[in-house]
Structures are given as structure tokens and as C-alpha cells.
């Protein structure tokens, strides 16, 4: 079955760290750009970060630059998001998403179920 | 960054109604516009890509149109399973940005 399964969410104090994982199956993981997209409670969708197939290019939304790091392990069919210096405003469901198509004209065509990150003291 | 707006922010409709949602970009994005459906507690689902191409497996009652800055998503005959929130998203440039969403609920 083609799927993405996130894990690693939870409750963390402000200033703390958390590492999210996303396990991919049913498709050739190494052939796709991958992304993290988040959704704060009751709010809309916000793209967080992208990573190229071989990990050589990474892009971030301004609000997480210098704090979050996206990475991947193609041998393990896994995507990661290391989140440091967490803030209350990082509280959200974090989705792993597959990116299909060229950079311009791409689309998020496969999503995981998401993992909830709560930043609170 | 390219800003995306949607109208209306919410609407009430009945089964069988024709529903149209509008999305506007702050600058021209050619046809690099995608539409997603999200139901409560679930992940978003891709409906339309490149403004008017139907994603595999999506019912033909969904259609998209537009180019440049103005786009529409149309549901030709609303079904019970279509009550959800709909988001547009531009893929013209990084960062990819989403509209604020349009919630479609039962009248």
C-alpha cells in the first residue's frame, strides 16, 4: 500500500526539541522531493520545509529557518524533521507529504495522517 | 511570498447544489494552482492540479479553471461526502503557499 506514516509528536516545553519521522512505503521514496506541512489547531495549512531526492537541496519557511532541519534516509525510506528551540506558535499537526512534478508546478499528492506537536509549559 | 486568498470563507449548500469557490493569487502564477479537500481530523487530499487537471480517482463532479491570478473550483452537484474544507495552493514559487480555506457545510 502506498502510504506515509508520521511519528514522534508529543508535548514539549518551549525551547525544547523534538524529532519527527515519516516512514514511506509502496513507492520509490528516493525518486521524490518530500515536504513537511503543518496545521495549527483550527487553522489553515502552512508549508514548512522541502528536501530534494538526494538531500542536496533543502528549503524552509522563514519562521523555522535556523531552528528546524529536514533530512532523509533513502535506504530506510524515511523523512525527518528535527525541531529545536520550539515555540508555542509551532504547535500544530505536522504532515509528511510527497511532492510530485517539477519544482514549479509541483503538487502534494500523498499525505500522511499527521502527528501532533504541542509546545507548552 | 505569494499571498493566496479565497472566497467565500464559508458557505452553506444543499445536496445537489452547484458550488463555486474562488481563489486569487497576489501575482500571476500561470496555471500553477492546486486544490485540496480536507475533512475534520483527516489529512488533505489532492483534488485538482495545474488549475484544471483532475487527480486520479477524484470524481468528475469536481473541476477547476483559471490562470494568472484568478481561479475557481466547481462542484457540479454537491454530494454528502463533499462537505469539507477546500484549500487552494500555488506551486509557482517557493515557498508554496495555501489559501485560508473555504468551509462547505450543510444548509
mmCIF file of N, CA and C in Angstrom, chain A residues 37 39 43-47 50 59-62 95 103-109 111-114, chain B residues 1 32 34 36 38 41-46 49 55 87 89 91-92 94-100:
data_model
loop_
_atom_site.group_PDB
_atom_site.id
_atom_site.type_symbol
_atom_site.label_atom_id
_atom_site.label_comp_id
_atom_site.label_asym_id
_atom_site.label_seq_id
_atom_site.Cartn_x
_atom_site.Cartn_y
_atom_site.Cartn_z
ATOM 1 N N UNK A 37 4.362 19.736 6.050
ATOM 2 C CA UNK A 37 3.332 20.775 6.054
ATOM 3 C C UNK A 37 2.661 20.713 7.420
ATOM 4 N N UNK A 39 -0.338 22.298 10.398
ATOM 5 C CA UNK A 39 -1.644 22.924 10.564
ATOM 6 C C UNK A 39 -1.879 23.169 12.043
ATOM 7 N N UNK A 43 -6.687 26.064 12.316
ATOM 8 C CA UNK A 43 -6.148 26.990 11.309
ATOM 9 C C UNK A 43 -5.913 26.294 9.972
ATOM 10 N N UNK A 44 -5.348 27.043 9.027
ATOM 11 C CA UNK A 44 -5.095 26.513 7.701
ATOM 12 C C UNK A 44 -3.755 25.795 7.589
ATOM 13 N N UNK A 45 -3.413 25.467 6.363
ATOM 14 C CA UNK A 45 -2.207 24.704 6.075
ATOM 15 C C UNK A 45 -1.023 25.634 5.837
ATOM 16 N N UNK A 46 0.141 25.224 6.342
ATOM 17 C CA UNK A 46 1.367 26.002 6.157
ATOM 18 C C UNK A 46 2.502 25.057 5.786
ATOM 19 N N UNK A 47 3.101 25.279 4.606
ATOM 20 C CA UNK A 47 4.269 24.510 4.222
ATOM 21 C C UNK A 47 5.424 24.871 5.146
ATOM 22 N N UNK A 50 11.047 21.580 2.472
ATOM 23 C CA UNK A 50 11.170 20.675 1.330
ATOM 24 C C UNK A 50 12.566 20.088 1.301
ATOM 25 N N UNK A 59 14.746 23.575 1.589
ATOM 26 C CA UNK A 59 14.139 24.895 1.687
ATOM 27 C C UNK A 59 13.218 24.925 2.898
ATOM 28 N N UNK A 60 13.117 26.122 3.500
ATOM 29 C CA UNK A 60 12.339 26.267 4.726
ATOM 30 C C UNK A 60 11.475 27.532 4.667
ATOM 31 N N UNK A 61 10.348 27.498 5.358
ATOM 32 C CA UNK A 61 9.594 28.727 5.574
ATOM 33 C C UNK A 61 10.401 29.605 6.528
ATOM 34 N N UNK A 62 10.295 30.902 6.362
ATOM 35 C CA UNK A 62 11.140 31.829 7.135
ATOM 36 C C UNK A 62 11.017 31.615 8.643
ATOM 37 N N UNK A 95 2.272 17.231 8.985
ATOM 38 C CA UNK A 95 2.042 16.232 7.950
ATOM 39 C C UNK A 95 3.298 16.054 7.109
ATOM 40 N N UNK A 103 9.599 21.524 -9.654
ATOM 41 C CA UNK A 103 9.527 22.478 -8.548
ATOM 42 C C UNK A 103 8.412 23.477 -8.810
ATOM 43 N N UNK A 104 8.395 24.048 -10.012
ATOM 44 C CA UNK A 104 7.267 24.888 -10.417
ATOM 45 C C UNK A 104 6.224 23.968 -11.019
ATOM 46 N N UNK A 105 5.065 23.995 -10.435
ATOM 47 C CA UNK A 105 4.031 23.098 -10.931
ATOM 48 C C UNK A 105 3.921 21.832 -10.132
ATOM 49 N N UNK A 106 4.614 21.759 -9.011
ATOM 50 C CA UNK A 106 4.549 20.551 -8.192
ATOM 51 C C UNK A 106 3.234 20.499 -7.422
ATOM 52 N N UNK A 107 2.974 19.351 -6.832
ATOM 53 C CA UNK A 107 1.752 19.166 -6.064
ATOM 54 C C UNK A 107 2.036 18.183 -4.942
ATOM 55 N N UNK A 108 1.300 18.332 -3.830
ATOM 56 C CA UNK A 108 1.389 17.403 -2.716
ATOM 57 C C UNK A 108 0.355 16.303 -2.969
ATOM 58 N N UNK A 109 0.795 15.177 -3.516
ATOM 59 C CA UNK A 109 -0.172 14.196 -3.981
ATOM 60 C C UNK A 109 -0.361 13.026 -3.035
ATOM 61 N N UNK A 111 -0.305 12.250 1.347
ATOM 62 C CA UNK A 111 -0.141 12.820 2.679
ATOM 63 C C UNK A 111 -0.201 11.711 3.725
ATOM 64 N N UNK A 112 0.547 11.914 4.809
ATOM 65 C CA UNK A 112 0.362 11.053 5.962
ATOM 66 C C UNK A 112 -0.812 11.538 6.794
ATOM 67 N N UNK A 113 -1.085 10.832 7.891
ATOM 68 C CA UNK A 113 -2.202 11.202 8.764
ATOM 69 C C UNK A 113 -1.838 12.324 9.724
ATOM 70 N N UNK A 114 -0.553 12.577 9.852
ATOM 71 C CA UNK A 114 -0.111 13.673 10.702
ATOM 72 C C UNK A 114 0.257 13.243 12.108
ATOM 73 N N UNK B 1 6.810 36.580 -0.828
ATOM 74 C CA UNK B 1 5.973 35.385 -0.915
ATOM 75 C C UNK B 1 4.640 35.724 -1.599
ATOM 76 N N UNK B 32 -0.163 27.310 -12.166
ATOM 77 C CA UNK B 32 0.427 26.508 -11.090
ATOM 78 C C UNK B 32 -0.405 26.611 -9.820
ATOM 79 N N UNK B 34 -3.151 24.382 -7.281
ATOM 80 C CA UNK B 34 -3.712 23.100 -6.870
ATOM 81 C C UNK B 34 -4.847 23.317 -5.878
ATOM 82 N N UNK B 36 -7.137 21.274 -2.762
ATOM 83 C CA UNK B 36 -7.179 20.165 -1.819
ATOM 84 C C UNK B 36 -8.502 20.189 -1.060
ATOM 85 N N UNK B 38 -10.135 18.823 2.626
ATOM 86 C CA UNK B 38 -9.792 18.287 3.937
ATOM 87 C C UNK B 38 -11.047 18.113 4.778
ATOM 88 N N UNK B 41 -10.264 16.170 11.077
ATOM 89 C CA UNK B 41 -9.428 15.114 11.629
ATOM 90 C C UNK B 41 -8.675 14.299 10.603
ATOM 91 N N UNK B 42 -8.756 14.667 9.346
ATOM 92 C CA UNK B 42 -8.111 13.906 8.281
ATOM 93 C C UNK B 42 -7.055 14.754 7.578
ATOM 94 N N UNK B 43 -6.188 14.065 6.838
ATOM 95 C CA UNK B 43 -5.186 14.764 6.044
ATOM 96 C C UNK B 43 -5.834 15.376 4.796
ATOM 97 N N UNK B 44 -5.248 16.419 4.259
ATOM 98 C CA UNK B 44 -5.736 16.957 2.986
ATOM 99 C C UNK B 44 -5.609 15.922 1.875
ATOM 100 N N UNK B 45 -6.441 16.098 0.863
ATOM 101 C CA UNK B 45 -6.441 15.215 -0.299
ATOM 102 C C UNK B 45 -6.382 16.068 -1.551
ATOM 103 N N UNK B 46 -5.487 15.736 -2.460
ATOM 104 C CA UNK B 46 -5.357 16.486 -3.708
ATOM 105 C C UNK B 46 -6.546 16.197 -4.617
ATOM 106 N N UNK B 49 -4.931 19.614 -9.907
ATOM 107 C CA UNK B 49 -3.598 20.184 -10.023
ATOM 108 C C UNK B 49 -3.466 20.908 -11.354
ATOM 109 N N UNK B 55 -7.102 14.999 -10.397
ATOM 110 C CA UNK B 55 -6.245 13.959 -9.840
ATOM 111 C C UNK B 55 -6.927 12.599 -10.019
ATOM 112 N N UNK B 87 -8.920 23.994 0.115
ATOM 113 C CA UNK B 87 -7.774 24.905 0.095
ATOM 114 C C UNK B 87 -7.184 24.980 -1.312
ATOM 115 N N UNK B 89 -3.653 26.203 -3.427
ATOM 116 C CA UNK B 89 -2.210 26.273 -3.130
ATOM 117 C C UNK B 89 -1.461 26.596 -4.409
ATOM 118 N N UNK B 91 1.961 26.658 -6.640
ATOM 119 C CA UNK B 91 3.250 25.976 -6.765
ATOM 120 C C UNK B 91 4.127 26.682 -7.800
ATOM 121 N N UNK B 92 3.897 27.977 -7.961
ATOM 122 C CA UNK B 92 4.685 28.761 -8.912
ATOM 123 C C UNK B 92 6.070 29.061 -8.370
ATOM 124 N N UNK B 94 8.739 29.096 -4.539
ATOM 125 C CA UNK B 94 8.973 28.739 -3.140
ATOM 126 C C UNK B 94 8.981 30.005 -2.296
ATOM 127 N N UNK B 95 8.272 30.059 -1.164
ATOM 128 C CA UNK B 95 7.556 28.945 -0.550
ATOM 129 C C UNK B 95 6.194 28.691 -1.182
ATOM 130 N N UNK B 96 5.810 27.439 -1.324
ATOM 131 C CA UNK B 96 4.437 27.162 -1.738
ATOM 132 C C UNK B 96 3.494 27.676 -0.655
ATOM 133 N N UNK B 97 2.438 28.325 -1.052
ATOM 134 C CA UNK B 97 1.524 28.934 -0.087
ATOM 135 C C UNK B 97 0.091 28.507 -0.360
ATOM 136 N N UNK B 98 -0.656 28.396 0.734
ATOM 137 C CA UNK B 98 -2.042 27.952 0.676
ATOM 138 C C UNK B 98 -2.982 29.127 0.917
ATOM 139 N N UNK B 99 -4.173 29.020 0.375
ATOM 140 C CA UNK B 99 -5.235 29.936 0.746
ATOM 141 C C UNK B 99 -5.741 29.596 2.131
ATOM 142 N N UNK B 100 -6.563 30.469 2.711
ATOM 143 C CA UNK B 100 -7.051 30.276 4.084
ATOM 144 C C UNK B 100 -8.127 29.217 4.220
#
